[in-house]
Short mmCIF file of C-alpha atoms in Angstrom, two decimals:
data_model
loop_
_atom_site.label_atom_id
_atom_site.label_comp_id
_atom_site.label_asym_id
_atom_site.label_seq_id
_atom_site.Cartn_x
_atom_site.Cartn_y
_atom_site.Cartn_z
CA MET A 1 14.26 -0.08 61.24
CA ALA A 2 11.53 -0.78 58.71
CA THR A 3 11.24 -4.34 57.38
CA ILE A 4 11.76 -5.08 53.68
CA GLN A 5 7.99 -5.42 53.23
CA GLU A 6 7.35 -2.06 54.92
CA GLN A 7 9.98 -0.39 52.71
CA ILE A 8 8.34 -1.93 49.63
CA LEU A 9 4.92 -0.61 50.63
CA ASP A 10 6.32 2.90 51.27
CA ILE A 11 8.03 3.04 47.86
CA GLU A 12 4.93 1.72 46.07
CA LYS A 13 2.89 4.45 47.75
CA GLU A 14 5.38 7.17 46.71
CA ILE A 15 5.37 5.90 43.09
CA ARG A 16 1.54 5.98 43.03
CA GLU A 17 1.46 9.52 44.37
CA THR A 18 4.17 10.95 42.10
CA PRO A 19 2.81 12.28 38.78
CA TYR A 20 4.70 10.82 35.84
CA HIS A 21 6.17 13.23 33.31
CA LYS A 22 9.60 13.91 31.78
CA GLY A 23 10.67 15.94 34.78
CA THR A 24 9.98 13.14 37.26
CA GLU A 25 11.05 10.25 35.06
CA HIS A 26 14.50 9.85 36.59
CA HIS A 27 13.10 10.07 40.16
CA ILE A 28 10.45 7.43 39.45
CA GLY A 29 13.08 5.32 37.72
CA LYS A 30 15.23 5.47 40.83
CA LEU A 31 12.24 4.52 43.01
CA ARG A 32 11.32 1.60 40.75
CA ALA A 33 14.92 0.40 40.72
CA ARG A 34 15.01 0.53 44.54
CA LEU A 35 11.69 -1.32 44.64
CA SER A 36 13.03 -3.98 42.30
CA ARG A 37 16.17 -4.38 44.41
CA LEU A 38 14.15 -4.81 47.61
CA LYS A 39 11.79 -7.31 45.96
CA ALA A 40 14.81 -9.24 44.66
CA LYS A 41 16.19 -9.33 48.20
CA GLU A 42 12.85 -10.61 49.46
CA ILE A 43 12.67 -13.26 46.68
CA ASP A 44 16.20 -14.43 47.41
CA SER A 45 15.30 -14.84 51.06
CA GLN A 46 12.17 -16.82 50.14
CA THR A 47 14.14 -18.94 47.68
CA ARG A 48 16.63 -19.93 50.38
CA LYS A 49 13.76 -20.85 52.68
CA GLY A 50 11.76 -22.63 49.96
CA GLY A 51 14.62 -24.36 48.21
CA GLY A 52 15.63 -26.67 51.03
CA GLY A 53 13.73 -29.23 53.08
CA GLY A 54 10.12 -30.28 52.95
CA GLY A 55 10.53 -32.16 49.68
CA TYR A 56 11.42 -29.09 47.64
CA ALA A 57 15.15 -29.68 47.14
CA VAL A 58 15.00 -31.59 43.83
CA LYS A 59 18.16 -32.52 41.99
CA LYS A 60 18.00 -31.73 38.29
CA GLN A 61 18.50 -34.80 36.15
CA GLY A 62 18.35 -35.72 32.50
CA ASP A 63 18.72 -33.46 29.49
CA ALA A 64 16.27 -30.78 30.73
CA THR A 65 13.86 -30.06 33.59
CA ILE A 66 10.20 -29.02 33.25
CA VAL A 67 7.93 -27.76 36.02
CA LEU A 68 4.13 -28.10 35.80
CA VAL A 69 2.57 -24.89 37.18
CA GLY A 70 -1.16 -24.34 37.52
CA PRO A 71 -4.03 -23.95 39.94
CA PRO A 72 -5.14 -26.88 42.09
CA SER A 73 -7.02 -29.79 40.53
CA VAL A 74 -6.41 -29.09 36.84
CA GLY A 75 -4.77 -32.48 36.30
CA LYS A 76 -1.05 -31.86 36.85
CA SER A 77 -0.51 -35.17 38.60
CA THR A 78 -2.52 -37.07 36.00
CA LEU A 79 -0.46 -35.46 33.24
CA LEU A 80 2.80 -36.29 35.02
CA ASN A 81 1.78 -39.93 35.26
CA ALA A 82 0.71 -39.99 31.60
CA LEU A 83 4.01 -38.55 30.35
CA THR A 84 6.47 -40.23 32.70
CA ASN A 85 7.22 -43.16 34.96
CA ALA A 86 6.11 -41.24 38.06
CA GLN A 87 3.24 -42.29 40.26
CA SER A 88 1.95 -39.01 41.63
CA LYS A 89 -1.05 -39.30 43.93
CA ILE A 90 -4.30 -38.42 42.20
CA ALA A 91 -7.51 -37.36 43.93
CA PRO A 92 -10.46 -35.11 42.97
CA TYR A 93 -9.73 -32.45 45.58
CA ALA A 94 -7.31 -29.54 45.90
CA PHE A 95 -3.79 -29.75 47.34
CA THR A 96 -3.28 -33.46 46.75
CA THR A 97 0.33 -32.69 45.82
CA VAL A 98 2.17 -31.35 48.88
CA THR A 99 5.75 -31.98 47.78
CA VAL A 100 7.59 -32.02 44.47
CA ILE A 101 6.99 -35.28 42.57
CA PRO A 102 9.59 -35.95 39.88
CA GLY A 103 9.15 -38.14 36.80
CA MET A 104 11.25 -38.81 33.70
CA MET A 105 9.80 -38.56 30.20
CA LYS A 106 11.75 -40.41 27.53
CA TYR A 107 11.18 -38.95 24.09
CA ASN A 108 13.26 -38.96 20.92
CA HIS A 109 16.30 -40.25 22.87
CA ALA A 110 15.99 -37.39 25.39
CA ASN A 111 15.49 -37.85 29.12
CA ILE A 112 13.31 -34.96 30.25
CA GLN A 113 12.65 -34.52 33.96
CA ILE A 114 9.14 -33.28 34.80
CA LEU A 115 8.30 -31.92 38.25
CA ASP A 116 4.76 -31.85 39.63
CA VAL A 117 4.36 -29.15 42.31
CA PRO A 118 1.44 -28.01 44.47
CA GLY A 119 -1.24 -25.89 42.82
CA LEU A 120 -0.45 -22.18 42.60
CA ILE A 121 -3.20 -19.98 44.00
CA GLU A 122 -3.80 -16.27 44.57
CA GLY A 123 -1.40 -14.90 47.14
CA ALA A 124 1.41 -17.26 46.15
CA GLU A 125 4.06 -14.64 46.95
CA GLU A 126 2.76 -14.41 50.51
CA GLY A 127 3.21 -18.15 50.94
CA LYS A 128 -0.40 -19.26 50.41
CA GLY A 129 -0.72 -22.81 49.12
CA ARG A 130 3.06 -23.41 49.28
CA GLY A 131 3.40 -20.58 46.77
CA ARG A 132 6.88 -19.47 47.77
CA GLU A 133 8.23 -22.98 47.44
CA VAL A 134 6.54 -23.48 44.06
CA LEU A 135 8.02 -20.21 42.76
CA SER A 136 11.43 -21.28 44.05
CA VAL A 137 11.27 -24.55 42.10
CA ALA A 138 9.94 -22.76 38.99
CA ARG A 139 13.01 -20.50 38.90
CA GLY A 140 15.26 -23.49 38.22
CA ALA A 141 13.25 -24.90 35.28
CA ASP A 142 14.36 -25.13 31.67
CA LEU A 143 10.68 -24.98 30.64
CA LEU A 144 7.45 -24.14 32.44
CA ILE A 145 4.18 -25.75 31.46
CA LEU A 146 1.34 -23.45 32.53
CA ILE A 147 -1.55 -25.85 32.83
CA THR A 148 -5.20 -25.13 33.42
CA ASP A 149 -8.54 -26.67 32.46
CA VAL A 150 -11.54 -25.56 30.41
CA ASP A 151 -13.22 -24.02 33.45
CA ARG A 152 -10.29 -21.71 34.33
CA LEU A 153 -9.03 -20.28 31.06
CA ASP A 154 -7.85 -17.10 32.78
CA ALA A 155 -5.49 -18.98 35.13
CA PRO A 156 -2.38 -18.89 32.89
CA GLY A 157 -2.59 -15.09 32.69
CA ARG A 158 -2.71 -14.78 36.47
CA ILE A 159 0.18 -17.23 36.81
CA ARG A 160 2.30 -15.31 34.32
CA ALA A 161 1.69 -12.12 36.32
CA ALA A 162 2.75 -13.85 39.56
CA LEU A 163 5.89 -15.21 37.88
CA GLU A 164 6.73 -11.77 36.47
CA ARG A 165 6.37 -10.21 39.92
CA ASN A 166 8.90 -12.75 41.16
CA GLY A 167 11.54 -11.99 38.55
CA ILE A 168 10.67 -14.89 36.21
CA ARG A 169 10.43 -13.66 32.63
CA ILE A 170 8.31 -15.92 30.43
CA ASN A 171 9.16 -16.37 26.73
CA LYS A 172 11.42 -13.33 26.76
CA ASN A 173 15.09 -12.72 26.04
CA PRO A 174 17.40 -10.82 28.42
CA PRO A 175 17.82 -7.14 27.48
CA ASN A 176 20.64 -6.62 24.99
CA VAL A 177 22.74 -4.55 27.36
CA ASN A 178 26.41 -5.09 28.09
CA ILE A 179 27.82 -3.81 31.37
CA GLU A 180 31.59 -3.62 31.69
CA LYS A 181 32.67 -2.56 35.17
CA LYS A 182 35.61 -0.18 35.54
CA PHE A 183 37.77 0.91 38.47
CA ARG A 184 37.25 4.61 37.80
CA GLY A 185 35.76 7.09 35.37
CA GLY A 186 32.11 7.08 36.42
CA LEU A 187 29.34 5.79 34.18
CA ALA A 188 29.48 5.96 30.38
CA VAL A 189 26.26 5.18 28.53
CA ARG A 190 26.55 4.28 24.86
CA SER A 191 23.83 3.34 22.36
CA ASN A 192 23.39 3.72 18.62
CA ILE A 193 19.63 3.38 19.09
CA ALA A 194 17.51 6.38 20.10
CA GLN A 195 16.17 5.80 23.63
CA ASP A 196 13.00 7.21 25.17
CA LEU A 197 14.76 7.12 28.53
CA ASP A 198 17.23 9.94 29.04
CA ARG A 199 20.81 9.45 30.17
CA GLU A 200 20.10 10.86 33.65
CA THR A 201 17.40 8.23 34.24
CA ILE A 202 19.69 5.40 33.09
CA ILE A 203 22.46 6.59 35.40
CA GLU A 204 20.06 6.98 38.36
CA VAL A 205 18.87 3.39 37.89
CA ALA A 206 22.44 2.10 37.50
CA ASN A 207 23.51 3.92 40.69
CA GLU A 208 20.61 2.38 42.58
CA PHE A 209 21.97 -1.05 41.70
CA GLY A 210 25.42 -0.11 43.01
CA LEU A 211 27.06 0.71 39.68
CA LYS A 212 29.39 3.70 40.01
CA ASN A 213 32.09 3.07 37.38
CA ALA A 214 31.12 1.16 34.25
CA GLU A 215 30.63 1.31 30.49
CA ILE A 216 27.00 0.53 29.63
CA THR A 217 26.36 -0.41 25.99
CA ILE A 218 22.69 -0.60 24.99
CA ARG A 219 21.86 -2.42 21.75
CA GLU A 220 18.05 -2.29 21.81
CA LYS A 221 15.33 0.19 22.69
CA LEU A 222 14.64 -0.09 26.41
CA THR A 223 11.58 0.51 28.51
CA MET A 224 11.87 1.26 32.22
CA GLU A 225 11.05 -2.39 32.93
CA THR A 226 13.76 -3.79 30.64
CA LEU A 227 16.28 -1.23 31.90
CA ILE A 228 15.75 -2.42 35.46
CA ASP A 229 15.88 -6.03 34.29
CA ALA A 230 19.26 -5.37 32.69
CA PHE A 231 20.77 -4.43 36.06
CA SER A 232 18.88 -6.99 38.20
CA LYS A 233 20.81 -10.12 39.08
CA ASN A 234 17.83 -12.26 40.09
CA ARG A 235 15.99 -12.27 36.76
CA VAL A 236 15.58 -15.66 35.04
CA TYR A 237 14.34 -16.11 31.46
CA ILE A 238 12.35 -19.30 30.91
CA PRO A 239 10.32 -20.50 27.91
CA SER A 240 6.82 -21.80 28.56
CA LEU A 241 3.94 -23.70 27.00
CA THR A 242 0.28 -23.19 27.86
CA VAL A 243 -1.74 -26.40 28.19
CA ILE A 244 -5.55 -26.66 28.53
CA ASN A 245 -6.62 -29.95 30.08
CA LYS A 246 -10.01 -31.68 30.18
CA VAL A 247 -11.05 -30.59 26.67
CA ASP A 248 -13.15 -33.76 26.49
CA VAL A 249 -15.67 -31.90 28.66
CA VAL A 250 -16.17 -29.37 25.87
CA PHE A 251 -15.52 -31.72 22.94
CA PRO A 252 -16.70 -35.21 24.05
CA GLN A 253 -15.89 -36.77 20.69
CA GLY A 254 -12.23 -35.71 20.89
CA VAL A 255 -12.47 -33.44 17.84
CA HIS A 256 -11.59 -29.99 19.08
CA THR A 257 -10.65 -26.63 17.69
CA VAL A 258 -9.30 -23.49 19.35
CA ILE A 259 -11.33 -22.68 22.43
CA PRO A 260 -12.94 -19.27 21.87
CA ASP A 261 -11.28 -16.21 23.37
CA HIS A 262 -8.11 -18.09 24.23
CA ASP A 263 -4.52 -18.18 23.06
CA PRO A 264 -4.50 -20.12 19.76
CA GLY A 265 -0.94 -21.25 20.56
CA SER A 266 -2.07 -23.28 23.57
CA ILE A 267 -2.04 -27.05 23.45
CA GLN A 268 -5.37 -28.69 24.22
CA ILE A 269 -5.32 -32.11 25.86
CA SER A 270 -7.36 -34.63 27.78
CA THR A 271 -5.12 -36.80 29.92
CA GLU A 272 -8.07 -39.00 30.83
CA HIS A 273 -8.72 -39.85 27.17
CA GLU A 274 -5.09 -39.47 26.02
CA LEU A 275 -5.93 -36.67 23.59
CA GLY A 276 -3.18 -34.33 22.47
CA LEU A 277 -0.38 -36.01 24.42
CA LYS A 278 1.62 -36.89 21.30
CA GLU A 279 1.50 -33.25 20.17
CA LEU A 280 2.45 -32.10 23.66
CA ARG A 281 5.55 -34.35 23.79
CA GLN A 282 6.78 -32.97 20.49
CA ALA A 283 6.02 -29.38 21.53
CA ILE A 284 8.06 -29.89 24.71
CA PHE A 285 11.02 -31.24 22.73
CA ASP A 286 10.85 -28.32 20.29
CA LYS A 287 10.38 -25.61 22.96
CA LEU A 288 13.39 -26.90 24.87
CA ASN A 289 15.40 -26.40 21.66
CA LEU A 290 16.68 -29.97 21.81
CA SER A 291 18.08 -31.82 18.82
CA LEU A 292 20.06 -34.96 18.04
CA ILE A 293 23.56 -35.42 16.71
CA TYR A 294 25.29 -38.78 16.20
CA LEU A 295 28.77 -39.72 17.39
CA VAL A 296 30.82 -41.84 14.99
CA HIS A 297 33.47 -44.02 16.60
CA ARG A 298 36.91 -44.47 15.09
CA ASN A 299 37.09 -47.21 12.46
CA GLU A 300 33.29 -47.01 11.96
CA GLU A 301 31.36 -46.01 8.88
CA PRO A 302 29.13 -42.93 9.38
CA ASN A 303 25.97 -44.06 11.18
CA THR A 304 23.19 -43.12 13.55
CA ASN A 305 23.96 -45.76 16.19
CA HIS A 306 25.11 -43.37 18.94
CA PRO A 307 22.63 -40.49 19.33
CA MET A 308 23.37 -37.60 21.65
CA VAL A 309 20.87 -34.96 22.71
CA ILE A 310 22.12 -31.37 22.54
CA LYS A 311 20.52 -28.07 23.45
CA GLY A 312 20.67 -25.17 21.02
CA LYS A 313 23.46 -25.04 18.46
CA PRO A 314 26.75 -25.52 20.35
CA LYS A 315 30.22 -25.63 18.85
CA LEU A 316 31.74 -29.06 18.33
CA GLY A 317 34.32 -28.28 21.02
CA GLU A 318 31.53 -27.76 23.54
CA ILE A 319 30.02 -31.12 22.57
CA ALA A 320 33.41 -32.83 23.09
CA LYS A 321 33.54 -31.35 26.62
CA LEU A 322 30.05 -32.66 27.33
CA ILE A 323 31.29 -36.15 26.49
CA GLY A 324 34.11 -35.67 29.03
CA THR A 325 37.10 -33.41 29.74
CA ASP A 326 39.51 -36.33 29.26
CA PHE A 327 37.89 -37.11 25.88
CA ALA A 328 38.09 -33.47 24.78
CA SER A 329 41.64 -32.84 25.95
CA ASP A 330 43.41 -34.14 22.83
CA LYS A 331 40.74 -33.43 20.21
CA LYS A 332 41.77 -30.91 17.56
CA ASN A 333 39.31 -31.37 14.66
CA ALA A 334 36.32 -33.40 13.57
CA LYS A 335 34.95 -35.06 10.47
CA ILE A 336 31.27 -34.51 9.76
CA TRP A 337 28.58 -36.03 7.60
CA GLY A 338 24.98 -35.08 6.90
CA GLN A 339 23.24 -31.71 7.21
CA GLY A 340 25.84 -28.97 7.69
CA ALA A 341 28.64 -30.79 5.85
CA LYS A 342 29.73 -29.40 2.49
CA TYR A 343 30.69 -32.92 1.47
CA PRO A 344 30.74 -36.32 3.28
CA GLY A 345 33.62 -36.57 5.75
CA GLN A 346 34.45 -32.84 5.70
CA THR A 347 37.18 -31.93 8.21
CA VAL A 348 36.21 -28.96 10.34
CA SER A 349 37.58 -27.17 13.39
CA LEU A 350 36.04 -27.53 16.84
CA ASN A 351 34.56 -24.03 16.37
CA HIS A 352 32.16 -25.47 13.79
CA ILE A 353 28.49 -25.07 14.85
CA ALA A 354 26.58 -28.32 15.23
CA THR A 355 23.38 -28.79 13.25
CA GLU A 356 20.59 -31.27 13.80
CA ASN A 357 21.26 -34.90 12.76
CA LEU A 358 24.94 -34.17 12.14
CA GLN A 359 27.23 -37.22 12.30
CA ILE A 360 30.54 -36.43 14.00
CA LEU A 361 33.87 -38.20 14.32
CA PHE A 362 36.21 -36.31 16.66
CA THR A 363 39.89 -36.54 15.67
CA SER A 364 43.16 -35.75 17.49
#
């Protein structure tokens, strides 16, 4: 029986040799879905191998976890040491980092875990340069920092492509597709948005992923890639920041502008000269979608003495559960002050959405 890799190569060959037009769309869609499923199986196998032992099983701690991903010798370890309490080994040659080195960055009351991993090189998926293990760790991140230096400005693009091939979607949202499995009735496809993909293609792809009876509701225009993503269980969606290190080489005086022909949204730093680190810390906090609320204790005046870091905009009931299930068990309402309150001390239900800097007193 052919190995997974041999099956992948055979399907890739058939896709290349099949002319693409409306008549072959559903067949190619089925092939690409099968290819995606096999690659997912291969990735899952690599993740199980890479996720345990050898220093790669890292427990997530703090309010969020970041992974530094980049080619060798761009300054990942130096950056980790500059941002955190870690002491990652630093040397001017490749592959200094051979295991995951964790550090904790404390910023704006948040504890943000940062992981330094070995440099990612070409052929990462085949295991070169500990690539499989690095990709395994990256899948569990809340944020990826794609770091390079001024001599390798094309590296982030190559890294994004490697991550995409491994089911890691960068700065993207999951497809707006709802799949409700049924016991019978076959597949029903519903959408109020005109799709370029025909119903037969959608059903072929769904069947390839083992869906036989389900109601599929599509709320956005899909491409073949996003259709396959909607059915794939191994996709992860992670925000990222691009960081260019060693800008002091180009701008010795520390005054720098956007490096020509590069993403203007990238953050330019020099860890050696501590340039741009303040901006990077704030960008990390913002990209993680972290904010502060303040807990007011009973018999206290509203204050900002007890900050709590939250992610996104949760309901107050969800915040109460984060404090503890015992604490949340008898809470029915809350009083709020500050931004989001119509008046000081407004009583709201636990379905109220938290806003930044809100002061909250939970009540029974």
